[in-house]
Amino acid sequence: MKAEGKGDMKREHEILIGFLKQKGLKQTDQREKILDIFLSNVKHVSADELHATIRKSDPRIGFSTVYRTLKILTECGLAREVNFGDGRARFERALDKGQHGHLICTNCGKTEEFAIATIEKSIKQISTNVGFRPLGHRLEVYGLCKRCQ
Amino acid sequence: MKAEGKGDMKREHEILIGFLKQKGLKQTDQREKILDIFLSNVKHVSADELHATIRKSDPRIGFSTVYRTLKILTECGLAREVNFGDGRARFERALDKGQHGHLICTNCGKTEEFAIATIEKSIKQISTNVGFRPLGHRLEVYGLCKRCQ
DNA sequence: CTTATCATTGAATATGAATGTCAATTTCAG
DNA sequence: CTGAAATTGACATTCATATTCAATGATAAG
Ligand SMILES: [Mn+2]
Ligand SMILES: [Mn+2]
Ligand SMILES: [Zn+2]
Ligand SMILES: [Zn+2]
């Protein structure tokens, strides 16, 4: 669970630690472990799912801690919350990963990501026209994936 | 509550009645009244809010009925569900009103709509490229409205 | 190292929207 | 009309999210 060739996570840990210090919060084993598992895991994970995964390596970590840590990770830019209309929040890695849209299969739940550079340009244009300052956006496309059509 | 110059709602009622008949469901006063109030009301209303409004003119209509009727209205294309990340579903008029994006102020909650014709073209393009068949989409932009900046 | 302070943890509990249940009532085809 | 079947509305349940709180842990000062 270390030599997995996904680039070291030092940078992410430094960001987390810096954020905690700056906010007067404390550095704990739980927070570090949750960050590790979050980063080494599949994308679009819910708090529940992440907690289930973490329990396998440390059954003593509570759901609340996972839940609260995901919030912290989101605050410090390491995670991003996404929502696929299934009634629960999901989180994906945010560092070095720009905004993107999601194609969500309404039949099997499969999701695919796509770049939205041109769309983002349109959004900026439109927003500026009406005096709105855009800070974030969500674009979800619902439909049928190749297999489900 | 009738001569309000918003075009008659006959067409909507015909659509609802046709849908009910076709599905073997029954035409009730409640459903008609809920449709009326839904149409003569502000956009982006939650089930709760709609129920509160309806209670003023008929206190005997229950929340469950409003909730279930909104589902029916969505099924027959008279309403569309939208979600602004505040944890509850909202509904807007859908007949004669194409898809559009929303600019949502994260400070005051104000929402503004905008056309997404060009963006829709991009979505279709991208989807086709990967073999995905798009059936619907949501585009929400979060930021600060003119007043809140 | 020791201590004092204050944040964190995790189990339990609370919250709130969405959905399900069911007896009484209403619709509507025949 | 009449009866089968859908509807209604009060209430209960579910489920994700959020909060509470006593015990524990982290950190800075001495
Ligand atoms: Mn993604
Ligand atoms: Mn709208
Ligand atoms: Zn699929
Ligand atoms: Zn505002």
PDB file of N, CA and C and ligand atoms in Angstrom, chain A residues 105-110 144-148, ligand 3:
ATOM      1  N   CYS A 105     -24.803   7.386 -16.767  1.00  0.00           N
ATOM      2  CA  CYS A 105     -25.788   6.455 -17.337  1.00  0.00           C
ATOM      3  C   CYS A 105     -26.916   6.252 -16.336  1.00  0.00           C
ATOM      4  N   THR A 106     -28.147   6.546 -16.766  1.00  0.00           N
ATOM      5  CA  THR A 106     -29.287   6.424 -15.858  1.00  0.00           C
ATOM      6  C   THR A 106     -29.715   4.975 -15.697  1.00  0.00           C
ATOM      7  N   ASN A 107     -29.098   4.105 -16.470  1.00  0.00           N
ATOM      8  CA  ASN A 107     -29.466   2.688 -16.375  1.00  0.00           C
ATOM      9  C   ASN A 107     -28.519   1.911 -15.468  1.00  0.00           C
ATOM     10  N   CYS A 108     -27.226   2.052 -15.706  1.00  0.00           N
ATOM     11  CA  CYS A 108     -26.265   1.243 -14.941  1.00  0.00           C
ATOM     12  C   CYS A 108     -25.424   2.072 -13.983  1.00  0.00           C
ATOM     13  N   GLY A 109     -25.546   3.391 -14.046  1.00  0.00           N
ATOM     14  CA  GLY A 109     -24.827   4.231 -13.109  1.00  0.00           C
ATOM     15  C   GLY A 109     -23.398   4.547 -13.495  1.00  0.00           C
ATOM     16  N   LYS A 110     -22.940   3.990 -14.574  1.00  0.00           N
ATOM     17  CA  LYS A 110     -21.577   4.256 -15.011  1.00  0.00           C
ATOM     18  C   LYS A 110     -21.383   5.752 -15.285  1.00  0.00           C
ATOM     19  N   LEU A 144     -27.783   7.340 -21.720  1.00  0.00           N
ATOM     20  CA  LEU A 144     -27.481   5.913 -21.751  1.00  0.00           C
ATOM     21  C   LEU A 144     -26.082   5.689 -22.309  1.00  0.00           C
ATOM     22  N   CYS A 145     -25.297   4.930 -21.577  1.00  0.00           N
ATOM     23  CA  CYS A 145     -23.957   4.622 -22.032  1.00  0.00           C
ATOM     24  C   CYS A 145     -24.023   3.635 -23.192  1.00  0.00           C
ATOM     25  N   LYS A 146     -22.900   3.423 -23.798  1.00  0.00           N
ATOM     26  CA  LYS A 146     -22.839   2.603 -24.996  1.00  0.00           C
ATOM     27  C   LYS A 146     -23.491   1.233 -24.763  1.00  0.00           C
ATOM     28  N   ARG A 147     -23.144   0.615 -23.659  1.00  0.00           N
ATOM     29  CA  ARG A 147     -23.647  -0.731 -23.377  1.00  0.00           C
ATOM     30  C   ARG A 147     -25.148  -0.773 -23.126  1.00  0.00           C
ATOM     31  N   CYS A 148     -25.690   0.309 -22.590  1.00  0.00           N
ATOM     32  CA  CYS A 148     -27.085   0.285 -22.141  1.00  0.00           C
ATOM     33  C   CYS A 148     -28.088   0.745 -23.198  1.00  0.00           C
TER      34      CYS A 148
HETATM   35 ZN    ZN E   3     -25.080   2.099 -18.693  1.00  0.00          ZN
END
